[in-house]
Short mmCIF file of C-alpha atoms and ligand atoms in Angstrom, two decimals:
data_model
loop_
_atom_site.label_atom_id
_atom_site.label_comp_id
_atom_site.label_asym_id
_atom_site.label_seq_id
_atom_site.Cartn_x
_atom_site.Cartn_y
_atom_site.Cartn_z
CA MET A 165 -158.77 96.78 -91.38
CA LYS A 166 -159.12 98.52 -94.36
CA PRO A 167 -160.35 102.40 -92.92
CA SER A 168 -162.10 104.79 -95.26
CA LEU A 169 -158.93 107.37 -94.41
CA ILE A 170 -156.03 107.41 -96.02
CA PRO A 171 -153.48 107.50 -93.29
CA ALA A 172 -149.15 108.11 -93.91
CA LEU A 173 -148.22 106.43 -96.29
CA LEU A 174 -144.69 104.71 -96.02
CA LEU A 175 -142.74 103.91 -99.01
CA ALA A 176 -141.50 99.77 -99.38
CA GLY A 177 -139.55 100.37 -101.78
CA LEU A 178 -136.92 103.29 -101.10
CA LEU A 179 -138.26 103.75 -97.90
CA LEU A 180 -138.89 107.53 -96.91
CA PRO A 181 -142.04 108.04 -95.47
CA LEU A 182 -144.04 110.44 -97.11
CA THR A 183 -145.22 113.49 -96.00
CA THR A 184 -148.31 113.40 -94.09
CA PRO A 185 -150.91 116.13 -95.56
CA ARG A 186 -151.95 118.65 -93.44
CA SER A 187 -155.37 117.35 -93.27
CA LEU A 188 -154.29 113.90 -92.95
CA ALA A 189 -152.13 114.70 -89.41
CA GLU A 190 -151.45 111.68 -87.21
CA ASP A 191 -154.00 111.71 -84.13
CA ARG A 192 -151.49 109.94 -82.00
CA PRO A 193 -148.29 110.79 -81.13
CA LEU A 194 -145.19 109.81 -83.60
CA ILE A 195 -141.80 109.62 -82.66
CA THR A 196 -139.24 109.05 -85.21
CA TRP A 197 -135.67 108.71 -86.73
CA GLN A 198 -133.42 107.95 -88.81
CA GLY A 199 -130.05 106.73 -89.71
CA ARG A 200 -127.44 104.74 -91.98
CA THR A 201 -126.83 100.57 -91.51
CA MET A 202 -125.18 97.72 -94.11
CA GLY A 203 -125.00 101.13 -96.41
CA SER A 204 -128.59 101.78 -96.43
CA PRO A 205 -130.69 104.41 -94.71
CA TYR A 206 -132.32 102.82 -91.87
CA THR A 207 -136.01 104.53 -90.39
CA VAL A 208 -137.54 104.43 -87.23
CA GLN A 209 -141.62 105.41 -86.30
CA ILE A 210 -143.23 104.63 -82.80
CA THR A 211 -146.18 105.43 -82.36
CA GLY A 212 -149.05 104.20 -79.55
CA THR A 213 -147.17 105.91 -76.91
CA ASN A 214 -145.24 109.05 -75.30
CA LEU A 215 -141.82 108.76 -75.23
CA THR A 216 -139.56 111.69 -73.22
CA GLU A 217 -136.89 112.45 -74.73
CA ALA A 218 -134.16 110.99 -72.59
CA GLN A 219 -135.97 107.92 -73.06
CA VAL A 220 -135.63 108.29 -76.91
CA GLY A 221 -132.14 108.23 -76.65
CA GLU A 222 -131.77 105.59 -75.07
CA ILE A 223 -133.62 103.08 -77.14
CA ARG A 224 -132.55 104.36 -80.03
CA ASN A 225 -128.63 103.79 -78.43
CA GLU A 226 -129.44 100.13 -78.20
CA VAL A 227 -131.08 99.76 -81.30
CA GLU A 228 -127.54 101.38 -83.23
CA GLN A 229 -125.71 99.12 -80.77
CA ARG A 230 -127.49 95.90 -81.76
CA LEU A 231 -127.02 97.08 -85.39
CA MET A 232 -123.34 97.64 -85.03
CA GLU A 233 -123.09 93.94 -83.55
CA ILE A 234 -124.83 92.44 -86.13
CA ASN A 235 -122.39 94.58 -88.93
CA ARG A 236 -119.66 92.62 -86.75
CA GLN A 237 -121.28 89.60 -87.64
CA ILE A 238 -122.55 88.91 -91.00
CA SER A 239 -121.05 92.14 -93.19
CA ASN A 240 -118.78 91.35 -96.09
CA TYR A 241 -117.97 94.97 -95.61
CA GLN A 242 -116.04 94.68 -92.16
CA PRO A 243 -112.58 92.56 -92.44
CA ASP A 244 -113.18 91.80 -89.04
CA SER A 245 -116.26 89.91 -89.05
CA GLU A 246 -117.24 86.87 -88.44
CA LEU A 247 -118.30 86.40 -92.11
CA SER A 248 -114.78 87.62 -93.39
CA LYS A 249 -113.14 85.95 -90.78
CA PHE A 250 -115.09 82.97 -92.06
CA ASN A 251 -114.63 83.90 -95.59
CA ARG A 252 -110.89 83.85 -94.75
CA ALA A 253 -110.71 80.48 -93.39
CA PRO A 254 -109.12 77.73 -94.84
CA ALA A 255 -111.19 74.45 -96.14
CA ASN A 256 -112.30 71.60 -93.05
CA THR A 257 -111.54 73.66 -90.47
CA PRO A 258 -115.11 73.99 -88.67
CA LEU A 259 -115.44 78.34 -86.98
CA GLN A 260 -117.03 78.03 -84.24
CA VAL A 261 -119.64 81.53 -84.93
CA SER A 262 -121.90 83.59 -83.31
CA PRO A 263 -125.91 81.95 -82.52
CA GLU A 264 -126.84 85.09 -84.60
CA PHE A 265 -124.56 84.71 -87.14
CA ALA A 266 -125.69 80.59 -87.12
CA ARG A 267 -129.09 81.70 -87.85
CA VAL A 268 -128.61 83.98 -90.85
CA VAL A 269 -126.61 81.62 -92.21
CA ARG A 270 -128.81 78.48 -91.37
CA PHE A 271 -132.15 80.50 -92.82
CA GLY A 272 -130.00 81.46 -96.51
CA LEU A 273 -129.46 77.28 -96.80
CA GLU A 274 -132.94 76.41 -95.53
CA LEU A 275 -133.57 78.13 -98.42
CA SER A 276 -130.84 77.00 -100.68
CA ARG A 277 -132.37 73.32 -99.97
CA ARG A 278 -136.11 74.33 -100.67
CA SER A 279 -135.76 76.62 -103.75
CA HIS A 280 -132.91 73.65 -105.18
CA GLY A 281 -130.25 75.88 -105.09
CA ALA A 282 -132.54 79.41 -106.76
CA PHE A 283 -131.00 81.29 -103.29
CA ASP A 284 -127.31 80.69 -102.86
CA PRO A 285 -125.50 82.61 -99.59
CA THR A 286 -121.96 80.99 -101.36
CA LEU A 287 -122.19 83.44 -104.55
CA GLY A 288 -120.05 86.23 -102.66
CA PRO A 289 -117.19 85.21 -105.36
CA VAL A 290 -119.65 86.00 -108.90
CA ILE A 291 -121.48 88.87 -107.66
CA ASN A 292 -117.82 89.96 -107.05
CA LEU A 293 -117.23 89.77 -110.26
CA TRP A 294 -120.38 91.54 -112.18
CA GLY A 295 -119.31 94.65 -109.39
CA PHE A 296 -121.95 93.77 -107.01
CA GLY A 297 -120.04 92.42 -103.80
CA ASN A 298 -117.59 94.30 -101.77
CA GLU A 299 -114.54 94.28 -103.40
CA SER A 300 -116.00 95.07 -106.52
CA THR A 301 -114.21 97.97 -108.39
CA GLY A 302 -116.61 97.99 -111.08
CA HIS A 303 -119.54 96.96 -113.41
CA THR A 304 -118.37 94.81 -116.53
CA VAL A 305 -119.10 91.83 -118.19
CA PRO A 306 -116.21 89.05 -117.08
CA PRO A 307 -115.14 86.91 -120.04
CA ASP A 308 -116.87 83.35 -119.97
CA ALA A 309 -113.47 81.85 -119.14
CA LEU A 310 -113.23 83.73 -115.66
CA LEU A 311 -116.89 82.96 -114.67
CA GLU A 312 -116.72 79.53 -114.55
CA SER A 313 -113.84 79.49 -112.87
CA THR A 314 -115.50 81.40 -110.73
CA ARG A 315 -118.05 79.82 -110.59
CA ARG A 316 -116.47 76.20 -108.86
CA LYS A 317 -116.00 78.52 -105.79
CA THR A 318 -119.29 78.40 -105.16
CA GLY A 319 -121.72 76.11 -104.06
CA TRP A 320 -124.32 75.97 -100.78
CA LYS A 321 -123.52 72.06 -100.99
CA LEU A 322 -120.10 72.79 -99.98
CA LEU A 323 -120.93 74.35 -96.92
CA SER A 324 -121.85 73.04 -93.72
CA LEU A 325 -123.70 74.06 -90.60
CA THR A 326 -123.81 72.10 -87.30
CA ASP A 327 -126.13 72.38 -84.92
CA ASP A 328 -123.35 73.45 -82.07
CA ASN A 329 -123.06 76.28 -84.72
CA GLU A 330 -119.88 75.12 -86.32
CA LEU A 331 -118.75 76.31 -89.49
CA LEU A 332 -117.20 74.68 -92.24
CA LYS A 333 -116.35 74.67 -95.60
CA THR A 334 -115.06 72.09 -97.61
CA ILE A 335 -113.09 74.22 -100.65
CA PRO A 336 -110.73 77.25 -99.22
CA ASP A 337 -112.50 79.84 -101.40
CA LEU A 338 -115.87 79.72 -100.45
CA ALA A 339 -117.24 83.06 -99.64
CA LEU A 340 -120.30 84.02 -98.05
CA ASP A 341 -122.65 86.75 -98.69
CA LEU A 342 -125.50 87.45 -97.01
CA GLY A 343 -126.52 90.37 -98.92
CA GLY A 344 -130.50 88.61 -99.25
CA VAL A 345 -131.35 88.00 -96.15
CA GLY A 346 -129.05 89.88 -93.67
CA LYS A 347 -131.02 93.47 -93.75
CA GLY A 348 -134.15 91.95 -92.89
CA PHE A 349 -132.15 89.73 -90.11
CA GLY A 350 -131.37 93.36 -89.07
CA VAL A 351 -134.71 94.80 -89.35
CA ASP A 352 -135.71 92.05 -86.89
CA GLN A 353 -132.77 92.58 -84.13
CA MET A 354 -134.29 96.69 -84.46
CA ALA A 355 -138.22 95.48 -83.82
CA ALA A 356 -135.98 92.92 -81.18
CA VAL A 357 -135.14 95.88 -79.57
CA LEU A 358 -138.25 98.05 -79.59
CA GLN A 359 -140.01 95.23 -78.13
CA SER A 360 -138.13 94.27 -74.67
CA HIS A 361 -138.77 98.57 -73.93
CA GLY A 362 -142.21 97.22 -74.29
CA LEU A 363 -143.51 98.95 -77.36
CA THR A 364 -146.17 97.81 -79.21
CA ASP A 365 -147.00 99.90 -82.49
CA PHE A 366 -143.56 100.47 -84.92
CA TYR A 367 -142.17 100.74 -88.00
CA THR A 368 -139.10 99.71 -88.92
CA SER A 369 -136.82 99.35 -91.88
CA ILE A 370 -133.66 98.51 -93.39
CA ALA A 371 -133.86 100.42 -97.46
CA GLY A 372 -136.82 97.66 -98.73
CA GLU A 373 -137.00 95.48 -95.72
CA VAL A 374 -139.73 96.69 -93.87
CA ARG A 375 -141.80 95.10 -90.46
CA VAL A 376 -144.51 96.83 -89.08
CA LEU A 377 -146.27 95.79 -85.42
CA GLY A 378 -149.25 96.74 -84.16
CA LEU A 379 -151.40 100.03 -85.58
CA SER A 380 -149.86 102.80 -87.13
CA PRO A 381 -150.32 106.51 -85.94
CA ARG A 382 -153.96 106.87 -87.47
CA GLY A 383 -155.07 103.67 -85.44
CA THR A 384 -155.04 101.76 -88.71
CA ASN A 385 -153.25 98.76 -89.78
CA TRP A 386 -149.58 99.97 -91.57
CA HIS A 387 -149.80 101.93 -95.12
CA LEU A 388 -147.39 100.80 -97.47
CA GLY A 389 -146.50 101.63 -100.98
CA ILE A 390 -144.66 99.26 -103.19
CA SER A 391 -143.30 101.59 -105.28
CA THR A 392 -143.58 101.14 -109.76
CA PRO A 393 -140.43 99.35 -110.56
CA VAL A 394 -138.80 101.83 -112.51
CA ASP A 395 -135.18 102.75 -113.45
CA ASN A 396 -133.71 104.18 -110.42
CA TRP A 397 -137.30 104.55 -108.95
CA ARG A 398 -137.17 108.01 -106.07
CA GLU A 399 -139.36 109.00 -103.80
CA THR A 400 -141.68 111.27 -107.24
CA ASP A 401 -142.24 108.23 -108.58
CA THR A 402 -145.31 106.60 -108.45
CA MET A 403 -146.51 103.64 -106.65
CA ALA A 404 -147.96 100.72 -108.06
CA ALA A 405 -149.63 99.16 -104.76
CA GLY A 406 -150.55 99.32 -101.45
CA VAL A 407 -150.89 97.11 -98.90
CA TRP A 408 -151.81 97.13 -95.03
CA LEU A 409 -150.27 95.45 -92.32
CA SER A 410 -149.60 94.77 -88.95
CA ASN A 411 -147.41 91.66 -87.32
CA GLN A 412 -145.96 91.61 -90.41
CA ALA A 413 -142.89 92.34 -92.82
CA LEU A 414 -142.68 93.30 -96.35
CA SER A 415 -139.57 93.17 -98.49
CA THR A 416 -139.09 93.72 -102.27
CA SER A 417 -136.49 92.53 -104.13
CA GLY A 418 -136.10 93.40 -108.32
CA ASP A 419 -133.55 94.79 -111.14
CA TYR A 420 -134.29 98.16 -111.01
CA GLN A 421 -132.73 99.74 -108.45
CA LYS A 422 -129.31 98.08 -108.65
CA PHE A 423 -128.27 97.30 -111.93
CA PHE A 424 -125.66 98.68 -115.21
CA LEU A 425 -126.24 98.35 -119.00
CA ASP A 426 -123.79 96.18 -121.31
CA ALA A 427 -122.47 96.84 -123.99
CA GLN A 428 -125.32 95.58 -126.06
CA GLY A 429 -127.58 97.63 -123.89
CA GLN A 430 -128.66 94.69 -122.03
CA ARG A 431 -129.72 95.06 -118.37
CA GLN A 432 -127.23 93.52 -115.34
CA CYS A 433 -128.64 92.97 -112.19
CA HIS A 434 -127.58 92.65 -108.73
CA ILE A 435 -129.33 89.13 -107.99
CA ILE A 436 -127.05 86.22 -109.77
CA ASP A 437 -129.02 83.05 -110.86
CA PRO A 438 -126.86 80.48 -109.53
CA ARG A 439 -127.57 78.08 -112.53
CA THR A 440 -125.68 80.16 -114.77
CA GLY A 441 -123.53 82.67 -112.68
CA ARG A 442 -125.20 85.48 -114.53
CA PRO A 443 -127.42 88.46 -113.58
CA VAL A 444 -131.33 87.25 -113.78
CA GLN A 445 -132.86 87.78 -117.02
CA HIS A 446 -136.27 87.35 -117.24
CA HIS A 447 -139.39 89.68 -117.71
CA LEU A 448 -140.14 89.95 -113.83
CA ALA A 449 -139.27 93.24 -112.69
CA GLY A 450 -139.80 93.05 -109.08
CA VAL A 451 -141.18 91.18 -106.83
CA SER A 452 -142.81 92.02 -103.39
CA VAL A 453 -142.76 89.65 -100.18
CA VAL A 454 -145.71 89.61 -97.18
CA ALA A 455 -144.16 87.65 -94.49
CA PRO A 456 -144.01 86.93 -90.63
CA ASP A 457 -140.42 88.78 -90.04
CA SER A 458 -138.08 90.90 -92.48
CA MET A 459 -135.64 87.91 -92.60
CA THR A 460 -138.13 85.22 -94.09
CA ALA A 461 -139.61 88.41 -96.31
CA ASP A 462 -136.56 89.16 -97.35
CA GLY A 463 -134.90 86.04 -97.85
CA LEU A 464 -138.11 84.73 -99.91
CA GLY A 465 -137.85 87.85 -102.41
CA THR A 466 -134.64 87.20 -103.36
CA THR A 467 -135.27 83.77 -103.94
CA LEU A 468 -138.53 84.64 -105.88
CA PHE A 469 -136.84 86.98 -108.60
CA VAL A 470 -133.97 83.86 -109.48
CA LEU A 471 -137.05 81.41 -110.12
CA GLY A 472 -139.12 84.46 -111.64
CA LEU A 473 -142.59 84.05 -112.15
CA LYS A 474 -143.63 80.44 -112.99
CA ASP A 475 -141.32 78.06 -110.69
CA GLY A 476 -141.44 81.62 -108.09
CA MET A 477 -145.66 81.13 -107.80
CA LYS A 478 -145.51 77.52 -107.00
CA PHE A 479 -142.72 78.22 -104.79
CA ILE A 480 -144.11 81.33 -102.27
CA ASP A 481 -147.88 78.87 -102.22
CA SER A 482 -145.48 75.86 -100.80
CA TRP A 483 -144.84 78.57 -98.03
CA THR A 484 -147.85 78.78 -95.79
CA ASN A 485 -147.25 81.99 -94.03
CA ALA A 486 -145.71 83.90 -97.36
CA ALA A 487 -147.63 85.34 -100.18
CA ALA A 488 -145.85 87.59 -103.08
CA LEU A 489 -146.63 90.34 -105.82
CA PHE A 490 -144.90 89.96 -108.86
CA ILE A 491 -144.69 92.50 -111.01
CA VAL A 492 -143.46 91.48 -114.56
CA ARG A 493 -142.44 94.15 -117.19
CA GLU A 494 -144.12 94.02 -121.03
CA SER A 495 -143.00 94.15 -124.06
CA ASP A 496 -144.34 97.79 -124.23
CA GLY A 497 -143.01 98.25 -121.01
CA SER A 498 -145.59 98.60 -118.80
CA PHE A 499 -146.16 96.58 -115.98
CA ARG A 500 -148.54 93.73 -114.99
CA GLN A 501 -149.31 93.41 -111.28
CA ILE A 502 -149.61 89.24 -110.33
CA PRO A 503 -150.74 88.65 -106.92
CA SER A 504 -150.66 85.19 -105.10
CA ALA A 505 -153.34 82.88 -103.81
CA ARG A 506 -153.06 84.26 -100.49
CA PHE A 507 -151.29 87.72 -101.02
CA ASN A 508 -154.91 89.67 -100.86
CA ARG A 509 -156.02 87.93 -97.81
CA MET A 510 -152.35 88.74 -96.06
CA ALA A 511 -151.80 92.31 -97.43
CA CYS A 512 -155.03 93.52 -97.49
CA TYR A 513 -153.96 94.34 -101.64
CA GLU A 514 -154.87 98.13 -103.00
CA PRO A 515 -153.72 96.98 -106.67
P1 AMP B 848 -132.06 91.65 -102.51
O1 AMP B 848 -131.67 92.82 -102.43
O2 AMP B 848 -132.57 91.54 -100.72
O3 AMP B 848 -133.25 90.63 -103.27
O4 AMP B 848 -130.67 90.28 -102.44
C1 AMP B 848 -129.70 90.91 -103.47
C2 AMP B 848 -128.62 90.85 -102.76
O5 AMP B 848 -128.17 89.51 -102.53
C3 AMP B 848 -127.67 90.91 -104.18
O6 AMP B 848 -126.90 92.09 -103.61
C4 AMP B 848 -126.48 89.77 -103.08
O7 AMP B 848 -125.43 90.07 -102.74
C5 AMP B 848 -127.17 89.12 -102.96
N1 AMP B 848 -127.49 87.47 -104.23
C6 AMP B 848 -128.14 87.87 -105.56
N2 AMP B 848 -127.85 86.46 -105.74
C7 AMP B 848 -127.99 86.01 -104.86
C8 AMP B 848 -128.73 84.32 -104.98
N3 AMP B 848 -128.62 83.62 -106.04
N4 AMP B 848 -128.87 83.73 -103.96
C9 AMP B 848 -128.78 84.76 -102.76
N5 AMP B 848 -128.20 85.79 -102.17
C10 AMP B 848 -127.89 86.50 -103.79
MG1 MG B 849 -134.01 89.59 -99.74
#
C-alpha cells in the first residue's frame, strides 16, 4: 500500500523518529518511548490501540527485562554473560547454553556456511585488534605478524553446536562476537513481547535494526528512511531512499558510522573481511536489507557488506524471502543505488 500522504518518516539509519509536521499529525493513538540497550538507543512506537499508563508501564518493564536477559546471554561487554563464559571456556569441553543464545549462534553459523565464511561469528579476537571490540582500547592498524597470529584464533569451522544446544570450540582462544546479528535478535525479542500483549501495530528498533508490524499511526504501511551514507550521518543529513514496510524488518550495514582513517587516510571500518582479517575495502558504502525478521535482516546486511556488490547480489537473490538495496560510493563522492531483483516488490522502494 502506497498512500498519497507522506506519513511520519522514521529513520532506519540512526533511528530517531522525525518530528511530524503539524499538518500531518497522526490520526491514530501513538505511544512511544526510547531507552538504551546493547550500547545503542532503542525505540518502541505502538499505535492502533489505547493503553492506560499502567499498561504501558507494564509492557515497557517487560521489554526492558527481556533486553537485559538477552544481554546476559549474548553480550560481549558483560563478563558474566553466557557468551563471555564461553569465550573463556577451555577447548573441547561442551558448554550447555540457553535456547536463545543457541538460536543466534545457529543462525550465525548458517550464514557462515551459506556465505562460505564471509560472515564469521568467531572473528572476536580480530575485531578487538582493530579497535572495534569489547577489549579494544583504541583504533590502530595492527602489525602484520600480530594480525596473522590473531587470525589463527578464529574460524567458524572451529565452532560447533549440537541439536541439544551444546556449544564447543576446538581451540581455547576461539571467541564469539555476535555483533553482526545480536541487535536484530534483540529487536525480534522486543517484538515478541509486544505481540504477547496482543499488540498488532508497532515499530521497534535498536540502532539501525528496525522491525514493523501492522500499520503506522496514519493507517498506512510504515514509511522508513534509509540514510545517505555520509560519514557520521546525523538526523539533519539527507535520506537516500524511502521504503514502505509492514510485518517486515529493515537493517542497514555500512562503513560510514563506525570507522577510523589510518595514517594513509584509508578508511578502516568495523566490518572485517574474514579472508584478510582486515576491514572490508570496496566501493560499497552501505547495504540495506528487508527480511521477515530482524535477526535475518541484520545478519544478511553484515554478510552482504563483506561480500560486496557483485557477490552480494548473487547471494541475496538466492535468499528467497529477503531483498537488498546496495549503495555504492562513486569516485567523485556521489552515491549510486542498486536494488536487488526483489527489493522494489518487497519494500515499495522510493529512490
Ligand atoms: P552490523 O553493524 O550489523 O553490520 O555488524 C557489525 C558488527 O559485526 C561488528 O561491529 C562486529 O562486531 C561484527 N562483525 C564484523 N565483521 C564481521 C564478519 N565478517 N562476520 C560476522 N560479524 C562481523
Ligand atoms: Mg548486521
